[in-house]
Coordinates of C-alpha atoms (C1' of nucleotides) in Angstrom, one line a residue:
Chain P
X1 CA -101.3 29.9 -17.1
X2 CA -102.4 26.3 -15.6
X3 CA -101.8 22.8 -17.0
X4 CA -104.9 23.0 -19.1
X5 CA -103.5 25.3 -21.3
X6 CA -100.6 23.8 -22.0
X7 CA -100.8 22.7 -25.8
X8 CA -98.4 23.0 -28.6
X9 CA -99.5 26.6 -29.5
X10 CA -98.4 27.9 -25.9
X11 CA -95.3 25.9 -26.0
X12 CA -94.5 27.0 -29.4
X13 CA -95.0 30.8 -28.2
X14 CA -92.1 30.1 -26.1
X15 CA -88.3 31.7 -27.0
X16 CA -86.5 29.0 -28.8
X17 CA -84.6 28.1 -26.1
X18 CA -84.3 24.7 -25.3
X19 CA -83.9 24.9 -21.6
X20 CA -86.9 27.2 -21.3
X21 CA -89.0 24.9 -23.4
X22 CA -88.1 22.0 -21.4
X23 CA -89.9 23.2 -18.3
X24 CA -93.2 22.2 -17.4
X25 CA -96.0 24.7 -18.3
X26 CA -96.5 25.6 -14.6
X27 CA -92.9 26.4 -13.9
X28 CA -92.6 28.5 -17.4
X29 CA -95.7 30.4 -16.0
X30 CA -93.7 31.6 -13.0
X31 CA -90.8 32.6 -14.8
X32 CA -93.2 34.0 -18.2
X33 CA -93.8 37.2 -16.4
X34 CA -90.4 38.6 -15.8
X35 CA -88.5 37.1 -19.3
X36 CA -87.6 39.6 -21.8
X37 CA -86.7 38.8 -25.2
X38 CA -83.9 41.2 -26.6
X39 CA -81.1 40.6 -29.0
X40 CA -77.8 41.4 -29.0
X41 CA -74.9 41.9 -31.5
X42 CA -71.7 39.4 -32.2
X43 CA -68.7 40.7 -29.9
X44 CA -71.3 42.2 -27.4
X45 CA -70.0 41.6 -23.8
X46 CA -72.7 40.2 -21.6
X47 CA -70.4 40.0 -18.5
X48 CA -66.7 41.1 -17.7
X49 CA -64.4 39.8 -14.6
X50 CA -65.5 41.3 -11.6
X51 CA -69.1 42.0 -12.8
X52 CA -72.1 41.6 -10.4
X53 CA -73.9 38.9 -11.8
X54 CA -77.6 40.1 -12.1
X55 CA -79.4 38.4 -15.3
X56 CA -79.4 35.3 -16.7
X57 CA -79.2 35.3 -20.5
X58 CA -80.8 32.3 -22.6
X59 CA -79.6 32.5 -26.2
X60 CA -82.2 31.5 -28.7
X61 CA -82.5 30.4 -32.2
X62 CA -78.8 30.9 -33.6
X63 CA -77.2 32.9 -31.1
X64 CA -74.0 31.6 -29.3
X65 CA -72.5 33.0 -26.3
X66 CA -68.9 32.2 -24.8
X67 CA -67.0 32.2 -21.7
X68 CA -63.5 33.6 -22.0
X69 CA -60.9 33.6 -19.3
X70 CA -58.6 36.6 -19.6
X71 CA -54.7 35.9 -19.3
X72 CA -52.0 37.7 -17.8
X73 CA -50.8 38.6 -21.6
X74 CA -53.6 40.4 -22.0
X75 CA -55.4 37.9 -24.6
X76 CA -58.7 36.2 -23.6
X77 CA -59.0 32.2 -24.1
X78 CA -62.4 30.8 -25.2
X79 CA -63.5 27.9 -23.0
X80 CA -67.3 26.6 -23.6
X81 CA -70.0 27.6 -26.0
X82 CA -73.7 28.1 -24.9
X83 CA -76.0 28.2 -27.4
X84 CA -79.7 27.8 -27.6
X85 CA -79.7 24.2 -25.1
X86 CA -78.6 26.3 -22.0
X87 CA -78.0 29.9 -20.4
X88 CA -75.4 31.9 -19.0
X89 CA -75.2 33.9 -16.0
X90 CA -75.7 32.9 -12.0
X91 CA -76.3 29.5 -13.4
X92 CA -74.2 27.7 -10.8
X93 CA -73.7 30.7 -8.4
X94 CA -77.2 31.6 -8.2
X95 CA -75.9 35.5 -9.0
X96 CA -75.0 38.5 -6.9
X97 CA -71.6 37.4 -7.4
X98 CA -68.4 38.6 -9.2
X99 CA -68.5 37.2 -12.5
X100 CA -65.1 35.1 -13.0
X101 CA -65.1 35.2 -16.5
X102 CA -65.8 37.0 -19.4
X103 CA -69.0 36.1 -21.5
X104 CA -69.4 37.2 -25.1
X105 CA -71.5 37.0 -27.5
X106 CA -70.1 35.0 -30.6
X107 CA -73.0 34.8 -32.8
X108 CA -75.5 37.8 -32.6
X109 CA -79.3 37.1 -32.4
X110 CA -82.2 36.6 -29.8
X111 CA -81.9 36.3 -26.0
X112 CA -84.2 35.5 -23.2
X113 CA -83.4 37.6 -20.3
X114 CA -84.3 37.2 -16.5
X115 CA -83.2 39.0 -13.7
X116 CA -81.6 36.3 -11.1
X117 CA -83.6 37.7 -8.5
X118 CA -86.7 36.5 -10.3
X119 CA -85.6 33.4 -11.1
X120 CA -84.3 32.5 -7.5
X121 CA -87.6 33.8 -6.1
X122 CA -89.5 31.2 -8.5
X123 CA -87.1 28.3 -7.8
X124 CA -88.1 29.0 -3.8
X125 CA -91.8 28.3 -5.0
X126 CA -90.9 25.6 -7.2
X127 CA -88.6 22.9 -6.5
X128 CA -88.8 21.3 -9.8
X129 CA -87.8 24.3 -11.5
X130 CA -84.5 24.5 -9.3
X131 CA -84.1 20.6 -9.9
X132 CA -84.2 22.1 -13.7
X133 CA -81.5 24.2 -13.3
X134 CA -79.5 22.1 -11.1
X135 CA -79.1 19.8 -13.7
X136 CA -78.2 22.1 -16.3
X137 CA -75.8 23.6 -13.8
X138 CA -74.3 20.3 -13.9
X139 CA -74.4 19.8 -17.4
X140 CA -72.3 22.8 -17.7
X141 CA -69.8 21.9 -15.4
X142 CA -69.8 18.5 -17.3
X143 CA -68.9 20.5 -20.8
X144 CA -66.2 22.6 -18.8
X145 CA -64.3 19.5 -17.3
X146 CA -64.6 18.0 -20.8
X147 CA -63.2 21.3 -22.4
X148 CA -60.5 21.2 -19.8
X149 CA -59.4 17.6 -20.8
X150 CA -59.8 18.4 -24.2
X151 CA -57.3 21.4 -24.4
X152 CA -54.9 18.9 -22.4
X153 CA -54.8 16.3 -24.9
X154 CA -56.1 16.8 -28.1
X155 CA -54.5 17.9 -31.6
X156 CA -55.7 21.7 -32.8
X157 CA -57.0 19.8 -35.7
X158 CA -59.4 17.6 -33.2
X159 CA -60.2 21.0 -31.8
X160 CA -60.9 23.1 -34.5
X161 CA -63.3 19.9 -36.2
X162 CA -65.0 19.6 -32.7
X163 CA -65.6 23.3 -32.3
X164 CA -66.9 23.9 -35.8
X165 CA -69.6 20.9 -35.3
X166 CA -70.6 22.5 -31.6
X167 CA -71.1 25.9 -33.5
X168 CA -73.1 24.1 -36.2
X169 CA -74.9 22.0 -33.7
X170 CA -76.2 24.9 -31.9
X171 CA -76.9 27.7 -34.6
X172 CA -78.4 25.3 -36.9
X173 CA -76.6 26.6 -39.9
X174 CA -75.5 22.9 -41.1
X175 CA -73.0 24.2 -44.0
X176 CA -71.1 27.4 -42.8
X177 CA -69.3 29.1 -39.4
X178 CA -69.0 32.5 -39.9
X179 CA -65.3 32.7 -38.8
X180 CA -62.1 34.7 -39.6
X181 CA -59.4 32.5 -39.4
X182 CA -57.6 35.2 -36.9
X183 CA -60.8 34.5 -34.8
X184 CA -60.7 30.7 -34.9
X185 CA -56.8 31.0 -33.7
X186 CA -57.8 33.2 -31.0
X187 CA -60.8 30.9 -30.1
X188 CA -58.2 28.0 -30.0
X189 CA -55.7 29.5 -28.4
X190 CA -52.8 29.0 -31.4
X191 CA -51.3 31.0 -33.7
X192 CA -53.2 32.6 -36.6
X193 CA -50.9 30.7 -39.2
X194 CA -51.3 27.4 -37.7
X195 CA -55.0 28.1 -37.8
X196 CA -55.0 28.7 -41.5
X197 CA -52.9 25.7 -42.0
X198 CA -55.3 23.4 -40.2
X199 CA -57.9 24.6 -42.4
X200 CA -55.8 24.4 -45.4
X201 CA -55.3 20.6 -44.7
X202 CA -59.3 20.2 -44.1
X203 CA -59.6 21.9 -47.7
X204 CA -57.5 19.6 -49.2
X205 CA -59.2 16.9 -48.2
X206 CA -62.4 17.9 -49.5
X207 CA -63.9 18.6 -46.1
X208 CA -63.8 22.5 -46.0
X209 CA -63.6 25.1 -48.2
X210 CA -62.7 28.9 -47.0
X211 CA -64.1 32.1 -47.7
X212 CA -63.1 35.5 -46.4
X213 CA -64.6 35.6 -43.2
X214 CA -66.6 32.4 -43.0
X215 CA -65.8 28.9 -43.4
X216 CA -68.1 26.4 -45.8
X217 CA -68.2 22.8 -44.3
X218 CA -68.7 20.4 -47.6
X219 CA -68.7 17.0 -45.9
X220 CA -70.0 17.1 -42.2
X221 CA -69.0 13.3 -41.9
X222 CA -65.5 13.8 -42.6
X223 CA -65.4 16.6 -39.9
X224 CA -66.9 14.3 -37.3
X225 CA -64.2 11.8 -38.1
X226 CA -61.3 14.2 -38.0
X227 CA -62.9 15.7 -34.5
X228 CA -62.1 14.3 -30.9
X229 CA -65.3 12.8 -29.0
X230 CA -66.0 15.4 -26.5
X231 CA -69.1 17.0 -28.1
X232 CA -70.7 13.4 -27.7
X233 CA -69.8 12.6 -24.0
X234 CA -70.9 16.1 -23.2
X235 CA -74.3 15.7 -25.1
X236 CA -74.9 12.5 -23.6
X237 CA -74.6 13.3 -20.3
X238 CA -77.2 16.3 -21.2
X239 CA -79.4 13.8 -22.5
X240 CA -78.9 11.7 -19.4
X241 CA -79.4 14.1 -16.8
X242 CA -82.1 16.4 -18.5
X243 CA -84.2 13.8 -19.5
X244 CA -85.4 12.9 -15.9
X245 CA -85.8 16.8 -15.1
X246 CA -89.5 16.0 -14.2
X247 CA -90.9 13.0 -12.9
X248 CA -92.8 11.0 -14.9
X249 CA -96.3 11.9 -13.8
X250 CA -95.7 15.3 -13.9
X251 CA -94.2 15.2 -17.6
X252 CA -97.5 13.4 -18.5
X253 CA -99.7 16.2 -17.1
X254 CA -98.0 18.5 -19.0
Chain W
X1 CA -75.1 21.5 19.7
X2 CA -76.7 25.2 19.5
X3 CA -75.3 28.5 19.2
X4 CA -74.6 28.8 22.7
X5 CA -71.9 25.9 22.5
X6 CA -70.2 27.7 19.6
X7 CA -66.7 28.6 21.4
X8 CA -63.5 28.0 20.0
X9 CA -63.2 24.6 21.5
X10 CA -66.1 23.9 19.3
X11 CA -64.7 25.3 16.5
X12 CA -61.3 23.6 17.0
X13 CA -63.5 20.6 17.3
X14 CA -64.7 21.0 14.0
X15 CA -63.0 18.6 10.9
X16 CA -59.8 20.2 9.5
X17 CA -62.0 21.5 6.2
X18 CA -62.2 25.1 5.5
X19 CA -65.5 25.4 4.1
X20 CA -67.0 23.3 7.2
X21 CA -65.0 25.5 9.5
X22 CA -66.2 28.8 7.6
X23 CA -70.0 28.0 8.4
X24 CA -71.7 29.8 10.9
X25 CA -72.2 27.8 14.3
X26 CA -75.9 27.5 13.9
X27 CA -75.5 26.2 10.0
X28 CA -72.8 24.0 10.9
X29 CA -74.9 22.8 13.9
X30 CA -77.3 21.8 11.2
X31 CA -74.9 19.3 9.5
X32 CA -73.2 18.1 12.4
X33 CA -75.5 15.3 13.4
X34 CA -75.1 14.0 9.9
X35 CA -71.1 14.4 9.7
X36 CA -68.7 11.2 9.6
X37 CA -65.3 11.3 9.7
X38 CA -63.8 8.7 7.6
X39 CA -60.0 8.2 6.2
X40 CA -59.5 7.4 2.4
X41 CA -56.2 6.0 1.0
X42 CA -54.6 7.2 -1.8
X43 CA -55.9 5.9 -5.3
X44 CA -59.0 5.5 -3.7
X45 CA -62.2 6.3 -6.2
X46 CA -64.8 8.0 -4.8
X47 CA -67.2 8.1 -7.8
X48 CA -66.9 6.8 -11.4
X49 CA -68.5 8.4 -14.3
X50 CA -71.9 7.4 -14.1
X51 CA -72.3 6.6 -10.4
X52 CA -75.0 8.1 -8.7
X53 CA -73.9 11.2 -6.5
X54 CA -75.1 10.5 -2.7
X55 CA -72.3 11.7 -0.9
X56 CA -70.6 14.7 -0.1
X57 CA -66.7 14.4 0.9
X58 CA -64.7 16.9 2.2
X59 CA -61.1 16.6 2.4
X60 CA -59.6 17.1 5.8
X61 CA -56.0 18.2 6.5
X62 CA -53.5 16.7 4.0
X63 CA -55.9 15.0 1.9
X64 CA -56.7 15.9 -1.7
X65 CA -59.0 14.6 -4.1
X66 CA -58.8 15.4 -8.0
X67 CA -61.1 15.1 -11.0
X68 CA -60.2 13.0 -13.8
X69 CA -62.1 12.9 -17.2
X70 CA -62.2 9.4 -19.1
X71 CA -60.6 9.5 -22.5
X72 CA -61.6 7.3 -25.2
X73 CA -57.9 6.0 -25.5
X74 CA -58.2 4.9 -21.5
X75 CA -56.3 7.1 -20.1
X76 CA -57.8 9.7 -17.6
X77 CA -57.1 13.2 -17.7
X78 CA -56.7 15.1 -14.2
X79 CA -58.5 18.6 -14.3
X80 CA -58.5 20.1 -11.0
X81 CA -57.5 19.5 -7.1
X82 CA -59.4 19.8 -4.3
X83 CA -58.1 19.8 -0.8
X84 CA -58.9 21.1 2.5
X85 CA -60.6 24.3 0.7
X86 CA -63.5 22.5 -0.5
X87 CA -65.7 19.5 -1.0
X88 CA -66.8 17.2 -3.9
X89 CA -69.4 15.1 -5.2
X90 CA -73.0 17.3 -5.5
X91 CA -71.4 20.4 -5.1
X92 CA -73.1 21.8 -8.2
X93 CA -75.5 19.2 -9.2
X94 CA -77.1 19.2 -5.7
X95 CA -76.8 15.4 -5.8
X96 CA -79.1 12.2 -7.0
X97 CA -77.1 12.3 -10.6
X98 CA -74.8 10.4 -12.5
X99 CA -71.4 11.5 -12.0
X100 CA -69.8 12.9 -15.0
X101 CA -65.8 12.7 -13.6
X102 CA -64.1 10.1 -11.8
X103 CA -63.2 11.2 -8.5
X104 CA -59.9 9.9 -6.8
X105 CA -58.2 10.4 -3.7
X106 CA -54.7 11.9 -4.7
X107 CA -53.2 11.7 -1.3
X108 CA -54.9 9.8 1.5
X109 CA -56.2 11.2 4.7
X110 CA -59.4 12.1 6.7
X111 CA -62.4 13.2 4.9
X112 CA -65.6 14.4 6.3
X113 CA -68.7 13.2 4.9
X114 CA -72.4 14.1 4.8
X115 CA -75.1 12.0 2.8
X116 CA -76.4 14.9 0.1
X117 CA -79.9 14.6 1.4
X118 CA -79.2 15.4 4.7
X119 CA -77.4 18.3 3.4
X120 CA -80.1 19.5 1.0
X121 CA -82.5 19.3 3.6
X122 CA -80.4 21.4 5.9
X123 CA -80.2 23.8 2.9
X124 CA -83.7 24.2 3.0
X125 CA -83.7 24.9 6.7
X126 CA -80.9 27.6 6.0
X127 CA -80.8 29.7 3.3
X128 CA -77.4 31.0 4.5
X129 CA -76.1 27.6 4.5
X130 CA -77.3 27.3 0.9
X131 CA -75.8 30.1 0.0
X132 CA -72.5 29.1 1.6
X133 CA -72.5 26.0 -0.8
X134 CA -73.6 28.3 -4.0
X135 CA -70.5 30.5 -3.6
X136 CA -68.2 27.4 -3.1
X137 CA -69.6 26.0 -6.1
X138 CA -68.8 29.2 -8.0
X139 CA -65.3 28.9 -6.4
X140 CA -65.3 25.5 -8.1
X141 CA -66.4 26.7 -11.3
X142 CA -64.0 29.5 -11.7
X143 CA -60.7 26.7 -10.6
X144 CA -62.1 24.6 -14.1
X145 CA -62.4 27.6 -16.2
X146 CA -59.0 28.7 -15.3
X147 CA -57.7 25.0 -15.6
X148 CA -59.4 25.1 -19.1
X149 CA -57.7 28.1 -20.3
X150 CA -54.2 27.2 -18.5
X151 CA -54.2 23.4 -20.6
X152 CA -54.9 25.7 -23.8
X153 CA -52.3 28.2 -23.8
X154 CA -49.7 27.6 -20.8
X155 CA -46.3 25.0 -21.0
X156 CA -45.7 21.9 -19.2
X157 CA -42.8 24.0 -17.6
X158 CA -45.8 26.7 -16.4
X159 CA -48.4 24.0 -15.4
X160 CA -45.8 21.8 -13.7
X161 CA -44.9 24.1 -11.3
X162 CA -48.3 25.4 -10.9
X163 CA -49.5 21.9 -9.9
X164 CA -46.7 21.4 -7.5
X165 CA -47.7 24.6 -5.5
X166 CA -51.1 24.0 -5.8
X167 CA -50.5 20.8 -3.9
X168 CA -48.1 22.0 -1.3
X169 CA -50.5 24.5 -0.5
X170 CA -53.4 22.3 0.2
X171 CA -51.7 19.2 1.8
X172 CA -49.2 21.8 4.1
X173 CA -46.3 20.1 3.6
X174 CA -43.8 22.9 2.2
X175 CA -41.0 20.9 1.1
X176 CA -42.2 17.8 -0.8
X177 CA -44.8 16.4 -3.0
X178 CA -45.1 12.6 -2.9
X179 CA -45.2 11.9 -6.8
X180 CA -43.1 9.6 -9.4
X181 CA -42.2 10.9 -12.4
X182 CA -45.1 9.0 -14.2
X183 CA -47.8 10.2 -11.8
X184 CA -47.2 13.8 -12.7
X185 CA -46.7 13.1 -16.6
X186 CA -50.0 11.4 -16.5
X187 CA -51.4 14.3 -14.3
X188 CA -50.3 16.8 -16.6
X189 CA -51.4 14.6 -19.7
X190 CA -47.7 14.5 -21.0
X191 CA -45.6 11.6 -22.0
X192 CA -43.4 10.5 -19.3
X193 CA -39.8 11.0 -20.3
X194 CA -40.9 14.8 -20.8
X195 CA -42.0 15.3 -17.6
X196 CA -38.8 13.8 -16.3
X197 CA -36.9 16.2 -18.6
X198 CA -38.8 19.4 -17.0
X199 CA -38.1 18.3 -13.3
X200 CA -34.2 17.7 -14.6
X201 CA -34.3 21.3 -15.7
X202 CA -36.0 22.7 -12.6
X203 CA -33.5 20.7 -10.6
X204 CA -30.4 22.3 -12.5
X205 CA -31.6 25.3 -11.2
X206 CA -31.5 24.5 -8.1
X207 CA -35.4 24.4 -7.6
X208 CA -35.9 21.0 -6.8
X209 CA -34.7 17.9 -6.4
X210 CA -35.7 14.3 -7.0
X211 CA -36.2 11.2 -5.2
X212 CA -37.8 7.9 -5.7
X213 CA -41.2 8.6 -5.4
X214 CA -41.1 12.2 -4.4
X215 CA -40.1 15.5 -5.4
X216 CA -38.2 17.7 -2.8
X217 CA -38.8 21.4 -3.1
X218 CA -35.6 23.4 -2.5
X219 CA -36.8 26.9 -3.8
X220 CA -40.5 27.7 -3.6
X221 CA -40.0 31.1 -4.8
X222 CA -38.1 29.9 -7.7
X223 CA -41.4 27.4 -8.3
X224 CA -43.8 30.3 -8.3
X225 CA -41.6 32.3 -10.6
X226 CA -41.7 29.4 -13.4
X227 CA -45.3 29.0 -12.5
X228 CA -48.3 30.6 -14.4
X229 CA -50.5 32.9 -12.2
X230 CA -53.6 30.4 -12.7
X231 CA -53.2 29.6 -8.8
X232 CA -53.4 33.1 -7.9
X233 CA -56.4 34.2 -10.2
X234 CA -58.2 31.5 -8.8
X235 CA -57.3 32.3 -5.1
X236 CA -58.3 35.5 -5.5
X237 CA -62.1 35.0 -6.6
X238 CA -62.4 32.4 -3.6
X239 CA -61.5 35.1 -1.0
X240 CA -63.5 37.7 -2.5
X241 CA -66.5 35.2 -3.0
X242 CA -65.9 33.6 0.4
X243 CA -65.4 36.3 2.4
X244 CA -68.8 37.7 2.1
X245 CA -70.5 34.6 2.8
X246 CA -72.3 35.8 6.1
X247 CA -73.6 39.1 6.2
X248 CA -71.7 41.1 8.9
X249 CA -74.3 41.1 11.5
X250 CA -74.6 37.0 11.3
X251 CA -70.8 36.8 11.7
X252 CA -71.2 38.7 14.9
X253 CA -73.5 36.6 16.2
X254 CA -71.3 33.4 15.6
Chain J
dT1 C1' -62.2 52.7 -60.7
dT2 C1' -59.2 53.2 -57.9
dA3 C1' -57.3 53.2 -52.8
dG4 C1' -56.9 50.9 -48.2
dG5 C1' -57.8 48.2 -45.1
dT6 C1' -58.6 43.6 -43.6
dC7 C1' -58.4 38.7 -44.6
dT8 C1' -55.6 34.6 -46.4
dG9 C1' -52.1 31.5 -48.1
dT10 C1' -47.9 30.5 -47.5
dC11 C1' -42.5 30.4 -46.0
dC12 C1' -39.1 30.0 -42.7
dA13 C1' -36.6 29.2 -38.5
dC14 C1' -37.2 27.5 -34.4
dT15 C1' -39.3 25.6 -29.4
dT16 C1' -41.9 22.6 -27.4
dG17 C1' -43.7 18.1 -26.6
dT18 C1' -44.0 12.7 -28.3
dG19 C1' -42.8 8.2 -28.2
dC20 C1' -39.6 4.8 -27.8
dA21 C1' -35.4 2.5 -26.3
dC22 C1' -32.3 1.1 -23.0
dA23 C1' -29.0 1.6 -19.4
dC24 C1' -28.9 2.2 -14.5
dA25 C1' -30.4 2.9 -9.3
dG26 C1' -33.3 2.4 -5.2
dG27 C1' -35.5 -0.6 -2.4
dA28 C1' -38.1 -4.7 -0.8
dC29 C1' -38.2 -8.8 -0.1
dC30 C1' -36.8 -13.4 -0.1
Chain U
dG1 C1' -26.4 -10.5 -0.4
dG2 C1' -28.5 -11.2 -4.3
dT3 C1' -32.8 -10.7 -7.3
dC4 C1' -36.4 -8.4 -8.7
dC5 C1' -39.5 -4.7 -10.1
dT6 C1' -40.6 -0.4 -10.4
dG7 C1' -38.8 4.2 -11.3
dT8 C1' -35.5 7.5 -13.1
dG9 C1' -32.2 9.8 -16.8
dT10 C1' -31.1 10.3 -21.0
dG11 C1' -30.8 9.7 -26.1
dC12 C1' -33.0 10.1 -30.6
dA13 C1' -36.0 10.9 -34.4
dC14 C1' -40.0 13.2 -35.1
dA15 C1' -44.5 15.4 -35.0
dA16 C1' -46.9 19.8 -33.8
dG17 C1' -47.3 24.1 -32.8
dT18 C1' -45.2 29.3 -32.8
dG19 C1' -44.2 33.7 -34.5
dG20 C1' -42.8 36.7 -37.9
dA21 C1' -42.6 38.2 -42.6
dC22 C1' -44.7 38.9 -47.0
dA23 C1' -47.3 38.7 -51.5
dG24 C1' -51.7 38.6 -52.8
dA25 C1' -56.9 38.6 -52.8
dC26 C1' -61.4 40.1 -51.2
dC27 C1' -64.2 44.1 -50.2
dT28 C1' -65.6 48.5 -49.3
dA29 C1' -65.8 53.0 -49.6
dA30 C1' -64.6 57.4 -51.8

DNA sequence: TTAGGTCTGTCCACTTGTGCACACAGGACC
DNA sequence: GGTCCTGTGTGCACAAGTGGACAGACCTAA
């Protein structure tokens, strides 16, 4: 699989994960033999704290994973969402270390998987591949930093709106988010009744509608107005950092 | 500076930064020619968002740096502390990317510095050196994840206590933290008057005393009781991950 | 068709944190 | 020794979020 064969058809045959699609044909070719496409159900745990990190998971299509930090009182706290724009597992650590967080499939669907060892071996052969992953790691870091700040100062209302937009952007579903109020509350780290009240206030303003087990978005722009700008800040960094992944000449060649 | 000279004297001559001290003599020797020891004053900015990251800064002794996330309304939000246990700048990204956060010297003092390019070159020559930094990156990630969770669910009282303990641990000063109420408030992302009130309640319980511009710790154990366990969780991960940095034989050789 | 479990909407009393205001205290500098 | 500035202590009205409770709605499965 050399640069010659890198046409649109080949690119489309890749898993629908933006990080993998961003790779040059040559870099993807290094990974391709080791990539497995599998599916995972909602609530499946990819890692628990202390697990030896051996596999990188790339959410594809509407799949969504989250990082949960366990808390002394037993309830986990949700931190960041990772969808088809990225990957989870050994991104920063380069694997073979105990996981710090729990990683949970939030919305089920296809995942591309590769063993960390294979990925690291490929990185050793291709500096540009290493750079792609280092850059993505930096983006993920930005995402977490932003979440930390967001949790410190933004209201539950803002964070609810932010979360819904982030989820929709990743799943591609423009009109609904499959969550119960309970799940939304857990995810925001607030009480269920308060989460319901926030949704109710959005509903009163015509932004949302609620169904049993899912939330329907009626006015996306309204939601955006009520959200903090954290998503946008992070997205900007993603674009800036990942745009320059390959030097121009290499990208032209692809 | 080769392995032959790696005796206790040489180790003590290293900068008082635990990450650097943790390196095997051979690995440190790769960096040593490029390490500059300088000092920075409190409030000095090491990076601003968008800056090209070219230098890694290792806080030494009582120096302390923090990562600040800029907010739409202009006030920065403090996220994590980095002291002599670690380093800031290009740790995850491997440098040469725009910084996402602002990095600010919180408590002034000595910093060891090295150009990212030199560090990366050394990593290329020594896989074990690369591993040390990958492992530290993972620890830093754990720290940020924990902060995100902490901000989501812990009270200001708990976070105040946590912050004070974390600062003392890093500076080595067991009895005082040089902060005004205003600074503490900013750092926690709360209003100044509420920060004062929390300190007042600690004072009433005999845990603290307040001075103009600094906070005196009277009862460290009491502080620990009032803090959340976030520090401990992260510390455990640091120990677990950094303990195994060098395989036993290599450590013996050093 | 009914029964039972889960999800939802809402009430209430309560705690936590906000934002502003203002008096006063501690130092530094003339 | 006074002056001025910044930092500190506290009061108040208010907003945000908690946690428990309970009735009713929706869905599934027998």
